[in-house]
Structures are given as structure tokens and as C-alpha cells.
């Protein structure tokens, strides 16, 4: 039987408000242990997704994260999943869209998010005796 996204998803859904700056979003994401947030996209007439990469792109371009409104950096061409999707459905959508987070909607409300990392955890065998990382290397 296929694993469903609802079995792999996190129910922690961070919503970034229209007044949030990129710095505020960057502080909230690790505090909630998430890599993406739902954000209003007033220019697109709906919601968008703000991911860590969007923040990095802005900072890398020399923009001030204390002044940049988060909603200006959202991805508005968003694909949402239903909790009944399989992980295979999610992987296909993520690969096609080139993104690492997929928000799940139930009754048009975000109820969870599944990340590429969540899917890897579901598909990987349980770590029995994971080898230690060599000294001087960083674990991902």
C-alpha cells in the first residue's frame, strides 16, 4: 500500500503576514522548524509560498531583509496537494515544479506541509547504526 502525504506531512504550517519582512520570516522559520511558509500574495490575488531559497536569493541580490516585505518574494505559481495524495504523487509534482515543499489543503485551508526531507525519511530504512560523519565534515 502506498504511503500518503498525510502520513509524512508536518502539521506545523507557518503563515507569514503582509507586514512581515524577510528578516522576520527568517527568524520564524527555524523557530518553527520549517523551511517554507504560506504568505498572502496580494498582487497575484491569492496565496504564495515563501521558502528559505527566496530569502537567500533576496539577500544574495543585496536587498535589505529588514526592509523587504516577505510577500514580494513569494512564489505565486503554487501547486497544493490533498492529504490523500500518495508520496509518489507529491514527488512527481515537486519534480515537475522544481520545489522542495508541498503544502496540503483540506477544505481550501492549509493543513500541513510535506518536504523532500519528509519523503526521504519515509522512504529510507530506519537508521540502525548510521556511520558517524568524519571529523571536520558537516552533516546535512
XYZ file of N, CA and C in Angstrom:
420
model
N 0.846 -1.184 0.000
C 0.000 0.000 0.000
C 0.892 1.249 0.000
N 0.544 2.210 -0.798
C 1.338 3.436 -0.928
C 1.177 4.317 0.305
N 2.256 4.981 0.656
C 2.213 5.935 1.761
C 1.587 7.231 1.270
N 0.723 7.802 2.082
C 0.049 9.044 1.715
C 0.795 10.243 2.289
N 0.630 11.392 1.640
C 1.316 12.591 2.124
C 0.861 12.943 3.529
N -0.379 12.669 3.878
C -0.836 12.986 5.239
C -0.069 12.204 6.291
N 0.513 11.057 5.898
C 1.308 10.261 6.837
C 2.719 10.815 6.998
N 3.157 11.613 6.059
C 4.516 12.153 6.089
C 4.549 13.638 6.435
N 3.400 14.308 6.344
C 3.380 15.765 6.473
C 3.582 16.228 7.908
N 4.059 17.443 8.000
C 4.104 18.150 9.272
C 2.834 18.983 9.348
N 2.229 19.023 10.515
C 1.022 19.833 10.667
C 1.352 21.259 11.093
N 2.634 21.562 11.231
C 3.043 22.926 11.547
C 3.065 23.722 10.239
N 2.143 24.648 10.111
C 2.066 25.492 8.929
C 2.287 26.930 9.382
N 3.368 27.503 8.932
C 3.689 28.879 9.257
C 3.041 29.784 8.222
N 2.328 30.795 8.699
C 1.743 31.789 7.810
C 2.437 33.114 8.067
N 2.946 33.694 7.014
C 3.631 34.985 7.077
C 2.612 36.057 6.678
N 2.477 37.073 7.503
C 1.525 38.142 7.222
C 2.078 39.170 6.255
N 1.202 40.037 5.750
C 1.617 41.035 4.760
C 2.618 42.050 5.304
N 2.666 42.232 6.608
C 3.592 43.211 7.191
C 4.946 42.595 7.562
N 5.096 41.287 7.417
C 6.350 40.637 7.781
C 7.458 40.987 6.788
N 8.623 41.238 7.328
C 9.804 41.439 6.490
C 10.470 40.087 6.272
N 11.432 40.059 5.373
C 12.187 38.823 5.162
C 12.943 38.426 6.428
N 13.457 39.408 7.174
C 14.174 39.089 8.414
C 13.238 38.394 9.396
N 12.017 38.912 9.538
C 11.050 38.297 10.471
C 10.738 36.872 10.024
N 10.532 36.689 8.729
C 10.268 35.346 8.210
C 11.456 34.431 8.476
N 12.666 34.957 8.285
C 13.876 34.163 8.505
C 14.027 33.772 9.980
N 13.493 34.553 10.873
C 13.534 34.202 12.303
C 12.444 33.193 12.661
N 11.287 33.335 12.046
C 10.171 32.451 12.365
C 10.367 31.027 11.831
N 10.961 30.903 10.652
C 11.105 29.576 10.042
C 11.906 28.609 10.912
N 13.113 28.950 11.341
C 13.832 27.988 12.177
C 13.190 27.807 13.552
N 12.541 28.833 14.069
C 11.873 28.708 15.360
C 10.754 27.667 15.284
N 10.100 27.578 14.131
C 9.033 26.590 13.930
C 9.540 25.318 13.267
N 10.828 25.315 12.930
C 11.465 24.166 12.284
C 10.820 23.841 10.934
N 10.597 24.908 10.144
C 10.040 24.744 8.804
C 10.930 25.471 7.808
N 10.870 25.054 6.558
C 11.684 25.662 5.521
C 10.890 26.494 4.536
N 9.571 26.604 4.779
C 8.723 27.394 3.886
C 7.494 27.835 4.661
N 6.885 28.905 4.164
C 5.696 29.453 4.809
C 4.661 29.833 3.766
N 3.419 29.814 4.176
C 2.332 30.314 3.349
C 2.300 31.823 3.559
N 2.133 32.550 2.478
C 2.113 34.011 2.569
C 1.069 34.564 1.621
N 0.396 35.641 2.030
C -0.550 36.252 1.094
C 0.201 36.807 -0.108
N -0.420 36.713 -1.247
C 0.174 37.254 -2.475
C -0.836 38.226 -3.071
N -0.906 39.436 -2.478
C -1.944 40.375 -2.912
C -1.881 40.711 -4.402
N -0.687 40.775 -4.962
C -0.552 41.103 -6.378
C -1.077 39.985 -7.277
N -1.043 38.735 -6.749
C -1.498 37.594 -7.539
C -2.935 37.192 -7.188
N -3.513 37.871 -6.193
C -4.893 37.584 -5.825
C -5.090 36.284 -5.086
N -4.117 35.855 -4.331
C -4.259 34.604 -3.590
C -3.155 34.439 -2.571
N -2.655 33.224 -2.494
C -1.565 32.946 -1.571
C -0.344 32.506 -2.342
N 0.771 32.663 -1.693
C 2.026 32.223 -2.267
C 2.805 31.457 -1.228
N 3.958 31.012 -1.622
C 4.850 30.265 -0.736
C 6.161 31.037 -0.655
N 6.615 31.250 0.563
C 7.921 31.845 0.807
C 8.821 30.742 1.339
N 9.872 30.433 0.607
C 10.810 29.383 1.009
C 12.144 30.004 1.406
N 12.936 29.222 2.096
C 14.274 29.679 2.506
C 15.056 30.213 1.308
N 14.959 29.542 0.197
C 15.690 29.950 -1.004
C 15.278 31.348 -1.453
N 14.009 31.714 -1.291
C 13.547 33.057 -1.665
C 14.257 34.115 -0.820
N 14.449 33.824 0.446
C 15.147 34.747 1.342
C 16.618 34.840 0.944
N 17.240 33.699 0.677
C 18.642 33.687 0.259
C 18.848 34.443 -1.050
N 17.927 34.261 -1.993
C 18.035 34.968 -3.275
C 17.999 36.476 -3.061
N 17.123 36.938 -2.200
C 16.999 38.372 -1.929
C 18.254 38.924 -1.267
N 18.716 38.235 -0.243
C 19.928 38.693 0.459
C 21.121 38.649 -0.490
N 21.217 37.596 -1.280
C 22.303 37.481 -2.258
C 22.285 38.580 -3.294
N 21.099 39.124 -3.575
C 20.969 40.222 -4.540
C 21.242 41.580 -3.902
N 21.596 41.569 -2.602
C 21.929 42.816 -1.915
C 20.744 43.565 -1.330
N 19.579 42.929 -1.294
C 18.408 43.585 -0.726
C 18.466 43.519 0.802
N 17.893 44.496 1.455
C 17.901 44.606 2.912
C 16.752 43.780 3.490
N 17.051 42.694 4.208
C 15.983 41.845 4.740
C 15.120 42.542 5.788
N 15.622 43.650 6.352
C 14.824 44.393 7.322
C 13.801 45.306 6.646
N 13.974 45.539 5.367
C 13.066 46.435 4.634
C 12.225 45.707 3.587
N 12.669 44.545 3.188
C 11.968 43.820 2.121
C 10.721 43.127 2.668
N 9.532 43.469 2.134
C 8.319 42.758 2.536
C 8.369 41.319 2.029
N 8.060 40.398 2.899
C 8.124 38.982 2.536
C 7.216 38.651 1.357
N 6.040 39.264 1.299
C 5.085 38.902 0.250
C 5.590 39.240 -1.150
N 6.565 40.135 -1.261
C 7.108 40.449 -2.584
C 8.040 39.354 -3.103
N 8.376 38.408 -2.275
C 9.328 37.361 -2.649
C 8.694 35.971 -2.686
N 7.384 35.930 -2.635
C 6.716 34.634 -2.640
C 6.625 34.068 -4.055
N 6.533 32.779 -4.121
C 6.236 32.084 -5.365
C 4.725 31.991 -5.442
N 4.158 32.516 -6.508
C 2.699 32.531 -6.611
C 2.151 31.458 -7.543
N 3.021 30.825 -8.302
C 2.607 29.718 -9.165
C 2.715 28.449 -8.318
N 1.746 28.284 -7.421
C 1.831 27.275 -6.375
C 0.997 26.050 -6.720
N 1.557 24.892 -6.409
C 0.832 23.627 -6.517
C 0.546 23.176 -5.092
N -0.715 22.928 -4.804
C -1.101 22.404 -3.494
C -1.512 20.956 -3.661
N -1.339 20.181 -2.605
C -1.716 18.770 -2.614
C -2.902 18.555 -1.694
N -3.557 17.436 -1.874
C -4.600 16.988 -0.954
C -3.983 15.921 -0.056
N -4.443 15.825 1.187
C -3.869 14.823 2.097
C -3.933 13.393 1.580
N -4.831 13.123 0.646
C -4.960 11.776 0.102
C -3.990 11.444 -1.017
N -3.180 12.414 -1.437
C -2.168 12.121 -2.451
C -1.180 11.106 -1.896
N -0.612 10.319 -2.795
C 0.473 9.424 -2.390
C 1.784 10.204 -2.399
N 2.792 9.634 -1.764
C 4.106 10.281 -1.811
C 4.625 10.317 -3.243
N 4.276 9.324 -4.039
C 4.676 9.321 -5.444
C 4.051 10.505 -6.180
N 2.776 10.798 -5.891
C 2.118 11.966 -6.484
C 2.865 13.239 -6.096
N 3.234 13.332 -4.824
C 3.935 14.512 -4.316
C 5.289 14.673 -4.993
N 6.030 13.576 -5.122
C 7.354 13.637 -5.752
C 7.233 14.084 -7.201
N 6.252 13.559 -7.912
C 6.054 13.969 -9.313
C 5.770 15.468 -9.398
N 4.890 15.974 -8.540
C 4.549 17.402 -8.557
C 5.762 18.248 -8.191
N 6.537 17.811 -7.202
C 7.718 18.559 -6.767
C 8.781 18.562 -7.866
N 8.981 17.435 -8.504
C 9.982 17.348 -9.574
C 9.569 18.197 -10.771
N 8.302 18.132 -11.121
C 7.794 18.920 -12.248
C 7.914 20.419 -11.969
N 7.611 20.826 -10.744
C 7.636 22.244 -10.397
C 8.977 22.762 -9.920
N 9.908 21.857 -9.588
C 11.228 22.265 -9.125
C 11.217 22.864 -7.729
N 10.370 22.356 -6.847
C 10.327 22.860 -5.479
C 10.479 21.728 -4.479
N 10.801 22.096 -3.237
C 11.087 21.102 -2.207
C 10.029 21.018 -1.121
N 9.016 21.879 -1.177
C 7.947 21.879 -0.185
C 6.604 21.855 -0.900
N 5.685 21.096 -0.351
C 4.357 20.985 -0.935
C 3.347 21.144 0.198
N 2.548 22.202 0.112
C 1.538 22.437 1.137
C 0.284 21.649 0.812
N -0.359 21.172 1.856
C -1.560 20.369 1.705
C -2.764 21.185 2.116
N -3.800 21.122 1.281
C -5.041 21.822 1.570
C -6.140 20.824 1.847
N -6.979 21.184 2.796
C -8.188 20.431 3.075
C -9.276 21.476 3.271
N -10.298 21.435 2.471
C -11.340 22.469 2.503
C -10.762 23.853 2.264
N -9.808 23.944 1.351
C -9.164 25.190 0.932
C -8.323 25.849 2.023
N -8.043 25.137 3.097
C -7.206 25.645 4.181
C -5.932 24.815 4.268
N -4.778 25.466 4.494
C -3.544 24.684 4.648
C -3.584 23.871 5.940
N -3.360 22.576 5.813
C -3.392 21.685 6.980
C -2.040 21.035 7.251
N -1.100 21.208 6.338
C 0.200 20.600 6.533
C 1.128 20.913 5.387
N 2.347 20.462 5.557
C 3.362 20.627 4.528
C 4.216 19.369 4.519
N 4.573 18.932 3.340
C 5.496 17.812 3.204
C 6.703 18.331 2.431
N 7.868 17.981 2.920
C 9.102 18.422 2.279
C 9.810 17.228 1.662
N 10.777 17.533 0.826
C 11.589 16.456 0.247
C 12.236 15.640 1.365
N 12.653 16.303 2.416
C 13.271 15.613 3.564
C 12.280 14.654 4.226
N 11.009 15.073 4.357
C 9.988 14.199 4.937
C 9.812 12.940 4.098
N 9.819 13.115 2.789
C 9.642 11.973 1.894
C 10.835 11.028 1.996
N 12.022 11.591 2.046
C 13.223 10.754 2.192
C 13.140 9.951 3.486
N 12.714 10.594 4.562
C 12.573 9.880 5.850
C 11.607 8.711 5.729
N 10.503 8.921 5.014
C 9.517 7.846 4.861
C 10.048 6.697 4.017
N 10.826 7.021 3.009
C 11.300 6.001 2.096
C 12.612 5.356 2.519
N 13.319 5.960 3.452
C 14.596 5.395 3.894
C 14.353 4.364 4.981
N 15.158 3.318 4.987
C 15.032 2.355 6.085
C 15.401 3.044 7.395
N 14.852 2.543 8.471
C 15.149 3.113 9.785
C 16.647 3.029 10.026
N 17.184 4.111 10.549
C 18.627 4.122 10.844
C 18.906 3.168 11.994
N 19.669 2.173 11.700
C 20.032 1.232 12.757
C 21.348 1.657 13.373
N 22.353 1.694 12.559
C 23.679 2.116 13.005
C 24.260 3.014 11.959
N 23.816 4.242 11.959
C 24.330 5.203 10.977
C 25.780 5.504 11.278
N 26.636 5.446 10.259
C 28.036 5.749 10.486
C 28.210 7.211 10.890
N 29.120 7.463 11.778
C 29.417 8.834 12.200
C 30.084 9.573 11.063
N 29.811 10.865 10.978
C 30.456 11.700 9.966
C 31.918 11.862 10.343
N 32.817 11.811 9.360
C 34.233 12.017 9.664
C 34.453 13.375 10.303
N 35.441 13.457 11.159
C 35.763 14.702 11.828
C 36.096 15.759 10.789
N 35.540 16.974 10.995
C 35.818 18.068 10.084
C 34.824 18.191 8.960
N 33.794 17.339 8.934
C 32.762 17.465 7.910
C 31.451 17.841 8.586
N 30.614 18.474 7.846
C 29.316 18.883 8.382
C 28.262 17.930 7.878
N 27.377 17.553 8.767
C 26.247 16.726 8.369
C 25.186 17.629 7.752
N 24.474 17.131 6.752
C 23.436 17.942 6.085
C 22.192 18.022 6.925
